[in-house]
PDB file of C-alpha atoms in Angstrom:
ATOM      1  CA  UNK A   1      99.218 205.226  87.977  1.00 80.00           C
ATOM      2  CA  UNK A   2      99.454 201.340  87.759  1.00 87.00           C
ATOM      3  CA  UNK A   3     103.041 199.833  87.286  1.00 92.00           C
ATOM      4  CA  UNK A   4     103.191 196.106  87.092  1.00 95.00           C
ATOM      5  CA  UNK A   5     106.211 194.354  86.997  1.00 97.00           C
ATOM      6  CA  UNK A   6     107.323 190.561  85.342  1.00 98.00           C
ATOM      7  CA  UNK A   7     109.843 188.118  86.076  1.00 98.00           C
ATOM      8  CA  UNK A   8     111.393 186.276  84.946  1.00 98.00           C
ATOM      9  CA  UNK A   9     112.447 187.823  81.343  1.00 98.00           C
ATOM     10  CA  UNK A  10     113.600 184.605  79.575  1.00 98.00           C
ATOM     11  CA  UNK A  11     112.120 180.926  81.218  1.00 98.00           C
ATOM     12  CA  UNK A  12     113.702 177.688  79.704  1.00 98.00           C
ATOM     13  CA  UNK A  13     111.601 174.176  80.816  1.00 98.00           C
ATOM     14  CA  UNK A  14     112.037 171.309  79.243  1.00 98.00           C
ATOM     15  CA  UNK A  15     108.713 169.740  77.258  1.00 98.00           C
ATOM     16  CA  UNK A  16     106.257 168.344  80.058  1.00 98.00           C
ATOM     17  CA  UNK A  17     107.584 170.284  82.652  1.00 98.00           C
ATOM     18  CA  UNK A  18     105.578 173.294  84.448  1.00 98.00           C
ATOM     19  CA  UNK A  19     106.416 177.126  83.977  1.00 98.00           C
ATOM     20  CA  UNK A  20     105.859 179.644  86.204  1.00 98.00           C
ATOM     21  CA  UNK A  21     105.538 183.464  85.486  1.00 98.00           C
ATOM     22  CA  UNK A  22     104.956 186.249  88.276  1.00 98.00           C
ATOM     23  CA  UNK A  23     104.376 189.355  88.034  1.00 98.00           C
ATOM     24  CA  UNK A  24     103.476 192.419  91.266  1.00 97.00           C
ATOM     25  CA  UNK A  25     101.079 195.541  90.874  1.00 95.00           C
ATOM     26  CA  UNK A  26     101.210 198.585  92.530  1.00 93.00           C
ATOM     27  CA  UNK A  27      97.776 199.881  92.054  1.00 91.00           C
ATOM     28  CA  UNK A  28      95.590 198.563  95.349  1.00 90.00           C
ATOM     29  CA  UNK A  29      92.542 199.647  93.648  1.00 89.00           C
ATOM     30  CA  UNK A  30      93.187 197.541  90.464  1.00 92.00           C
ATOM     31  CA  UNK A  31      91.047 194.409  90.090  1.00 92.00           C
ATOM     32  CA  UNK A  32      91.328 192.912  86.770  1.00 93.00           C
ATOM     33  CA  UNK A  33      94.658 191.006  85.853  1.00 96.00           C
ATOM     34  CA  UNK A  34      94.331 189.340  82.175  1.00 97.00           C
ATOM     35  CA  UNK A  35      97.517 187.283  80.952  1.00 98.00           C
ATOM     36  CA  UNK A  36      98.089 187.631  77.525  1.00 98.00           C
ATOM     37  CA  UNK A  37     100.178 185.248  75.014  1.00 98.00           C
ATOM     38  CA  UNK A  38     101.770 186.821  71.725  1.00 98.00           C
ATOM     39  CA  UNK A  39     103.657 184.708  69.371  1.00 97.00           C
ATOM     40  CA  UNK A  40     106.295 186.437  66.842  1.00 94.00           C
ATOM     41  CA  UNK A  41     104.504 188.790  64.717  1.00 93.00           C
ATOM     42  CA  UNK A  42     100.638 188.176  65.946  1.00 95.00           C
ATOM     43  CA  UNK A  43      98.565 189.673  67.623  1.00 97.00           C
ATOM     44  CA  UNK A  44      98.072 189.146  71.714  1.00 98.00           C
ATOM     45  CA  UNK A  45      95.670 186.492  73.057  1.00 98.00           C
ATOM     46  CA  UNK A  46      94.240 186.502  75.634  1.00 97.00           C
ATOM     47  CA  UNK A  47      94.683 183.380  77.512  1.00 98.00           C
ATOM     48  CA  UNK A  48      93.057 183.729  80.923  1.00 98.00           C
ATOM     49  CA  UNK A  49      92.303 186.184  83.711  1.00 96.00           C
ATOM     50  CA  UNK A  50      91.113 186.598  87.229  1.00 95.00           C
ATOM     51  CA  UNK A  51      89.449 189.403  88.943  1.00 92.00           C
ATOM     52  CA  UNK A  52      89.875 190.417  92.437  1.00 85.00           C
ATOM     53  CA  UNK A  53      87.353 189.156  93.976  1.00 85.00           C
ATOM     54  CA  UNK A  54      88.605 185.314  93.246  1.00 86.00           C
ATOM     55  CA  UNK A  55      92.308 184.187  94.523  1.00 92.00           C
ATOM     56  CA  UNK A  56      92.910 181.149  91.497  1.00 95.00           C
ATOM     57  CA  UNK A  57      91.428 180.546  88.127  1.00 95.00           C
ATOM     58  CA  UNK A  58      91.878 177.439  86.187  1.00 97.00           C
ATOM     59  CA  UNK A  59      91.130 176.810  82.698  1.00 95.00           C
ATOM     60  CA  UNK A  60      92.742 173.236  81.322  1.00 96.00           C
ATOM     61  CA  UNK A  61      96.735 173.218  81.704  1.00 97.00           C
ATOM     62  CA  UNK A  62      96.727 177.140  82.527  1.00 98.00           C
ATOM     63  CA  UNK A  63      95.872 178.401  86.185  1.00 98.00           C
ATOM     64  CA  UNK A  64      96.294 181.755  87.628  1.00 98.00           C
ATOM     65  CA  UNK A  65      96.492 182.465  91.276  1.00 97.00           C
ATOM     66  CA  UNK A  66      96.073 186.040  93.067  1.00 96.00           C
ATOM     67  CA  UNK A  67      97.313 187.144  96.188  1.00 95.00           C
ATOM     68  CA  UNK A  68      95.997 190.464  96.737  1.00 93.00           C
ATOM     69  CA  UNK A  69      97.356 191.454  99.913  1.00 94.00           C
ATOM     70  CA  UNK A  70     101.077 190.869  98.426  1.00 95.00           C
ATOM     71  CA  UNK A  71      99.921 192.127  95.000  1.00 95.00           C
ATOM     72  CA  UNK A  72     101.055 190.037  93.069  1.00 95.00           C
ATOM     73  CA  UNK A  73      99.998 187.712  90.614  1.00 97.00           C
ATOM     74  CA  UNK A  74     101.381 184.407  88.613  1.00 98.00           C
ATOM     75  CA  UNK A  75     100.732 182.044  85.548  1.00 98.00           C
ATOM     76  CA  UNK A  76     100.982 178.508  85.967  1.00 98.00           C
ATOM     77  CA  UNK A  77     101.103 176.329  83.005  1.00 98.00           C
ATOM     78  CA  UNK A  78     101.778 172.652  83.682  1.00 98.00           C
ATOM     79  CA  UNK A  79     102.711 170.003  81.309  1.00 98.00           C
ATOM     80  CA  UNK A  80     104.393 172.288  78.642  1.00 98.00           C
ATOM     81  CA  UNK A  81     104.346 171.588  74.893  1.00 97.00           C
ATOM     82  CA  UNK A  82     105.979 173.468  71.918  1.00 97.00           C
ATOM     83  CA  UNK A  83     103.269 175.371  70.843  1.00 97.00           C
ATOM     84  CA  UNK A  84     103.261 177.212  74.470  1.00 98.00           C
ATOM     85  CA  UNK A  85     106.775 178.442  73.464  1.00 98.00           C
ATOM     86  CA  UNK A  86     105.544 182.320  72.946  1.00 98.00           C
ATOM     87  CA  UNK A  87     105.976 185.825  75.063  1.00 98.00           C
ATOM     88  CA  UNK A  88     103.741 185.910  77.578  1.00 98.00           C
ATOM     89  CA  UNK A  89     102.670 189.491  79.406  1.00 98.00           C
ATOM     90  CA  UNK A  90     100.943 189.815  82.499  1.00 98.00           C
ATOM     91  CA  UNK A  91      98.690 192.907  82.824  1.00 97.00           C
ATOM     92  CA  UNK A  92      96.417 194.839  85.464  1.00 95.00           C
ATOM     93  CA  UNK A  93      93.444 197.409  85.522  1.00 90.00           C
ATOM     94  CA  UNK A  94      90.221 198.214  86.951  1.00 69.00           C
ATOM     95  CA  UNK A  95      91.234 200.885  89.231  1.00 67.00           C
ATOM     96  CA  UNK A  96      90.212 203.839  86.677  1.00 62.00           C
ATOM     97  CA  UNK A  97      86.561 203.088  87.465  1.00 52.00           C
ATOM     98  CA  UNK A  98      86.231 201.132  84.352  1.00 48.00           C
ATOM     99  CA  UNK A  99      87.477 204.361  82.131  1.00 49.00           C
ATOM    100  CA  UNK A 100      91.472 202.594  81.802  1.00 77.00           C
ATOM    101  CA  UNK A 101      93.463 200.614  79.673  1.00 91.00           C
ATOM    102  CA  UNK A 102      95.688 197.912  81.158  1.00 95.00           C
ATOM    103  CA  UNK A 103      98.819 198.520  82.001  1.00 95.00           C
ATOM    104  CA  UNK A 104     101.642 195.534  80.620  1.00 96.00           C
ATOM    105  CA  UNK A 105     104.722 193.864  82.144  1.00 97.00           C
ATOM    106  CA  UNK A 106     107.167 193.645  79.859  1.00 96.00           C
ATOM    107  CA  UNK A 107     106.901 190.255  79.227  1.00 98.00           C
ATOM    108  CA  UNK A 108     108.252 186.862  79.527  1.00 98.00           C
ATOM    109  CA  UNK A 109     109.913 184.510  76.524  1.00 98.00           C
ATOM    110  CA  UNK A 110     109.073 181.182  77.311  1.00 98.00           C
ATOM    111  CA  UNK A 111     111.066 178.509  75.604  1.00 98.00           C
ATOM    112  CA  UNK A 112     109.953 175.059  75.741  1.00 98.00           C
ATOM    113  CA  UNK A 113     113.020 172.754  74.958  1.00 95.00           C
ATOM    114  CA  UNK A 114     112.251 169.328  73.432  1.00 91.00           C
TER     115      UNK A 114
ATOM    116  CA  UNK B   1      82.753 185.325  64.215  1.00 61.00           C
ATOM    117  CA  UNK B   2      85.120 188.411  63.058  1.00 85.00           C
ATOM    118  CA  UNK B   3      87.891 189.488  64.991  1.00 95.00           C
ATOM    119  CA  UNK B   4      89.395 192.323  65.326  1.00 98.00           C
ATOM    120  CA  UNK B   5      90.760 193.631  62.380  1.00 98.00           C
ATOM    121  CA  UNK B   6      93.438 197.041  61.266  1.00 98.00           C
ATOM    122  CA  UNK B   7      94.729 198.625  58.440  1.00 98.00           C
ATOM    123  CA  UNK B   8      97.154 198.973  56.794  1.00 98.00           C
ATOM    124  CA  UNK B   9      99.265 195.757  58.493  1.00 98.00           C
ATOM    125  CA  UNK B  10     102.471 197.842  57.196  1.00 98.00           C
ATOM    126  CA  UNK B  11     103.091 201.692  57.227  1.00 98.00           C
ATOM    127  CA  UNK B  12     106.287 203.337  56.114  1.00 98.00           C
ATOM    128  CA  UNK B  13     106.088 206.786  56.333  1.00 98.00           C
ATOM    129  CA  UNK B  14     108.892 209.579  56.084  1.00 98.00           C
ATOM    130  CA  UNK B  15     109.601 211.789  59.018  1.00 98.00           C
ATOM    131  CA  UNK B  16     107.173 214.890  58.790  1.00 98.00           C
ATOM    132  CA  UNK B  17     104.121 213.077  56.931  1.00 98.00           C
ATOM    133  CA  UNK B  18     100.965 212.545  58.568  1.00 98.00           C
ATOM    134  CA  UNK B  19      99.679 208.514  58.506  1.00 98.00           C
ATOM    135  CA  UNK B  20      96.113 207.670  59.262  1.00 98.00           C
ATOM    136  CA  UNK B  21      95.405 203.816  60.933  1.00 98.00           C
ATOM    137  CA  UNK B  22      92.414 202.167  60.984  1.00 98.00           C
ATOM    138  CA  UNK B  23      90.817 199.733  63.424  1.00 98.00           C
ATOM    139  CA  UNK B  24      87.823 197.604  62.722  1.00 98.00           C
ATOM    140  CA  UNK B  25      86.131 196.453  66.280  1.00 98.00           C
ATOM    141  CA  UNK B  26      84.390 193.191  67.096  1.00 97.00           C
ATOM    142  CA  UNK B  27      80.639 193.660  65.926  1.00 95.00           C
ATOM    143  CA  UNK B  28      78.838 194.757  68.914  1.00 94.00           C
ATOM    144  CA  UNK B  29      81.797 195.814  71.383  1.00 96.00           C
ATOM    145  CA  UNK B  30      81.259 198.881  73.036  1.00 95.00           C
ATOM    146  CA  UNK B  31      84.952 199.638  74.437  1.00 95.00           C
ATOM    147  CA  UNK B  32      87.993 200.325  72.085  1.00 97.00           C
ATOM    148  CA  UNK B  33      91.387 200.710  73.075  1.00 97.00           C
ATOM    149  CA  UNK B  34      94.452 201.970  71.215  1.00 98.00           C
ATOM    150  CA  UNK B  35      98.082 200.475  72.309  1.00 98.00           C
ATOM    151  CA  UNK B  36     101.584 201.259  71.379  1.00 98.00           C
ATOM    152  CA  UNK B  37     103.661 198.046  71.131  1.00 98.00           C
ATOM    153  CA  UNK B  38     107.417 199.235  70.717  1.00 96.00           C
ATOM    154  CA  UNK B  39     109.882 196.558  70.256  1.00 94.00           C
ATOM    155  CA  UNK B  40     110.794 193.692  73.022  1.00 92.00           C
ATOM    156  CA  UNK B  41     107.829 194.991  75.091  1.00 94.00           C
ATOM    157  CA  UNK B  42     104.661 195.420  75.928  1.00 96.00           C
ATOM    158  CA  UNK B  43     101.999 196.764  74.767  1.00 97.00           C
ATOM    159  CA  UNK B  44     101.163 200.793  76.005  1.00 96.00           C
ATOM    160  CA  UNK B  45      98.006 202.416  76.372  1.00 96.00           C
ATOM    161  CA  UNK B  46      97.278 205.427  74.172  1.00 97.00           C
ATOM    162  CA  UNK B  47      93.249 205.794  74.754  1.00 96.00           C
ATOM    163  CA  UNK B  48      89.737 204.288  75.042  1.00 95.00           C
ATOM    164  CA  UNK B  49      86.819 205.193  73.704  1.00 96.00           C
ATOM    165  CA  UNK B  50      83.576 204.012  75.067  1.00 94.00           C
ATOM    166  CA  UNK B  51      80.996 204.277  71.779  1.00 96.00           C
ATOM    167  CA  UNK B  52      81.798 207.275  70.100  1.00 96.00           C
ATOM    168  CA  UNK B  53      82.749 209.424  73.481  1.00 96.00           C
ATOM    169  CA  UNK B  54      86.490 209.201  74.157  1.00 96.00           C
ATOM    170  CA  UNK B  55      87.065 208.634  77.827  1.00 92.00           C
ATOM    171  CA  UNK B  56      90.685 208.725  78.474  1.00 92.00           C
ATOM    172  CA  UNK B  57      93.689 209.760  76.561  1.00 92.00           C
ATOM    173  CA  UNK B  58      96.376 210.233  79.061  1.00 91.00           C
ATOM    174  CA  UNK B  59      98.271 207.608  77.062  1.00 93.00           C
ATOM    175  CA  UNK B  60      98.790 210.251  73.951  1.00 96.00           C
ATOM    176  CA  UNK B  61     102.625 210.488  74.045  1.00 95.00           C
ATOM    177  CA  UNK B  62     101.912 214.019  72.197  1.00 95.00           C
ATOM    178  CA  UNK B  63      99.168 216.590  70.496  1.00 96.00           C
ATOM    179  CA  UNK B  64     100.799 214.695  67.306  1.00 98.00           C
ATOM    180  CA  UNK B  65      98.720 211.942  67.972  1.00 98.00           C
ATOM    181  CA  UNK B  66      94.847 212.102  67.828  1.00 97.00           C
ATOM    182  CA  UNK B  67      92.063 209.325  67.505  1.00 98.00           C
ATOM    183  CA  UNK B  68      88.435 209.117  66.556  1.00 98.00           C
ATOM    184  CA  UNK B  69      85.588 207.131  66.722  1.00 98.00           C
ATOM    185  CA  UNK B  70      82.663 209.222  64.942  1.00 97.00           C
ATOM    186  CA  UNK B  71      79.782 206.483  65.024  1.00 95.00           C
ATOM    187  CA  UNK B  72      80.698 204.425  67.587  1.00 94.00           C
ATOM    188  CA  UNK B  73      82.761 201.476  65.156  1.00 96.00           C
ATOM    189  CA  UNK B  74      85.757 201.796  63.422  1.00 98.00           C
ATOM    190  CA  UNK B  75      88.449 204.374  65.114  1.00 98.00           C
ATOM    191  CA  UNK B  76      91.055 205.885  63.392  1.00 98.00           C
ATOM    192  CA  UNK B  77      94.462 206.581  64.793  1.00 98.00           C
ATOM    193  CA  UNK B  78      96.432 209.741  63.022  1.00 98.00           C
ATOM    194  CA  UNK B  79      99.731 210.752  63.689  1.00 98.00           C
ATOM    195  CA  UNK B  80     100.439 214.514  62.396  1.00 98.00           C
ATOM    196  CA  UNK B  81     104.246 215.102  61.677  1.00 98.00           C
ATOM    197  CA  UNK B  82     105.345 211.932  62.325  1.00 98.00           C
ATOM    198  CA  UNK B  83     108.845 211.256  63.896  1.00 98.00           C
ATOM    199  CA  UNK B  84     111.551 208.369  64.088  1.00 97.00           C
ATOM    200  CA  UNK B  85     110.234 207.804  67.570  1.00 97.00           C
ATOM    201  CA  UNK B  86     106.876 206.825  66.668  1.00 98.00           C
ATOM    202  CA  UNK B  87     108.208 203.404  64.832  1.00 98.00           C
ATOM    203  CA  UNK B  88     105.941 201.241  66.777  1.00 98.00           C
ATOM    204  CA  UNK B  89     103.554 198.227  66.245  1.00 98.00           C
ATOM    205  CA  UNK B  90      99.877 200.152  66.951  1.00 98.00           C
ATOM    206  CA  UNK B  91      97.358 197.779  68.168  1.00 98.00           C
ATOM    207  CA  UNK B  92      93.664 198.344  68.787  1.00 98.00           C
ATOM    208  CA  UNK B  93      91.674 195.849  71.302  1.00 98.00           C
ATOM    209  CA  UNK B  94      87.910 196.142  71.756  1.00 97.00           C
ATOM    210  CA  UNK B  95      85.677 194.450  74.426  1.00 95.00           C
ATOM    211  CA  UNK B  96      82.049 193.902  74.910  1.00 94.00           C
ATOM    212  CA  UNK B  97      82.173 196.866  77.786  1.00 83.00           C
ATOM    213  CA  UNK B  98      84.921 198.625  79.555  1.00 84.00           C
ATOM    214  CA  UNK B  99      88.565 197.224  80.652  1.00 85.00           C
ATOM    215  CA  UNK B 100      87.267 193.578  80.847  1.00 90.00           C
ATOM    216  CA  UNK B 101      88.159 190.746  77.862  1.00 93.00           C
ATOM    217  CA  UNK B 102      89.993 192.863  75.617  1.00 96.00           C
ATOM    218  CA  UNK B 103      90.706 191.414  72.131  1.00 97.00           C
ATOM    219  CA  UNK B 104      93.348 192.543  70.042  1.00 98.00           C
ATOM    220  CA  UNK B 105      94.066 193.239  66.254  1.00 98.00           C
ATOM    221  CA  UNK B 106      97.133 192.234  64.455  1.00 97.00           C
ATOM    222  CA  UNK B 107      98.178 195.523  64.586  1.00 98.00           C
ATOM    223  CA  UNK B 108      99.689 198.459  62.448  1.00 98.00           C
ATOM    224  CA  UNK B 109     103.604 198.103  61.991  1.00 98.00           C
ATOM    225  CA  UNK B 110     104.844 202.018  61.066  1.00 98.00           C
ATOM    226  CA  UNK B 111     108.355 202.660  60.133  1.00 98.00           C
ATOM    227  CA  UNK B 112     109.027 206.193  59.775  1.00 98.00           C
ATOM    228  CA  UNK B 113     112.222 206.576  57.918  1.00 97.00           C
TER     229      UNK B 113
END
């Protein structure tokens, strides 16, 4: 099955600055990689994604860039504010024909510092 | 519109009693997912259900743990005999069809003491 692994576990960046998560797949078949964001006690949200068929996805201060031959994946959020201070988790899927649930990193604790 | 929504938010259960969760999909989304969020990671997949027919359950940790979804909607989530293992943070996601856009509930927390 699909094993995806995160790093870095903990990420410190000062307000304004940009934060960058990674995370690598094993699954070549997989295609769908949503990034998730889950503050203390609530529920996951998703925040973006990117299928396979696209190498970077923007959406505001959040992009998402796929390399597929290196399979791996990352999160880029630029210009950092408190309220992105939250766990993010990486995820992939897709290779199940559809019939799958996605399988998480173990996630990320982002810490913006004032 | 309505998100995802579960009950109870809070379970405490002793070891050996069954506990029943419910999940309450996004109006109109085909795919439902159950997750098992234990603490300081991330979220595992129990099983999906695609309407009514349940397509994959290889996530089931054990034949203790069984889930339904007679008429397509709501799913329920039962744990027979529960043990201290099976403290978790349950989560159900649904999406409009298959693994795509998955939305999440706020999830079940279950103690078992």
């Amino acid at each position: 099955g699909e094993n995806v692994e995160q790093h870095p576990s903990t990420l410190s960046v000062q307000e304004g600055d940009s934060a960058v998560i990674k995370c690598t797949y094993s699954d070549s078949a997989s295609n769908y990689f949503p990034w998730y964001k889950q503050e203390l006690g609530k529920r996951p949200q998703l925040i973006i994604d990117i299928r396979s068929n696209v190498g970077e996805k923007k959406d505001q201060r959040i992009a998402v860039t796929l390399n597929k031959t290196a399979k791996h994946f990352s999160l880029h959020i630029t210009e950092t504010q408190p309220e992105d201070s939250a766990v993010y988790f990486c995820a992939g899927a897709g290779s199940g024909g559809g019939a799958d649930g996605l399988t998480f990193g173990k996630g990320t604790h982002l810490i913006i510092q004032p | 519109g309505a998100g995802v929504s579960q009950s109870p938010r809070y379970k405490v259960a002793k070891r050996g009693q069954d506990v029943a969760l419910r999940c309450d999909p996004i109006s109109g989304h085909v795919s439902l997912f159950w997750y098992q969020q234990a603490l300081g990671q991330g979220p595992e997949f129990l099983t999906y259900f695609q309407n009514e027919a349940q397509l994959d359950k290889s996530g089931l940790p054990s034949d203790r743990f069984f889930a339904e979804r007679p008429e397509g909607s709501v799913s329920t989530l039962k744990i027979q005999r529960t043990q201290q293992e099976d403290s978790a943070v349950y989560l159900c996601a649904s999406s409009l069809s298959t693994v795509y856009e998955q939305y999440f509930g706020p999830g079940t927390r279950l103690t078992v003491t």
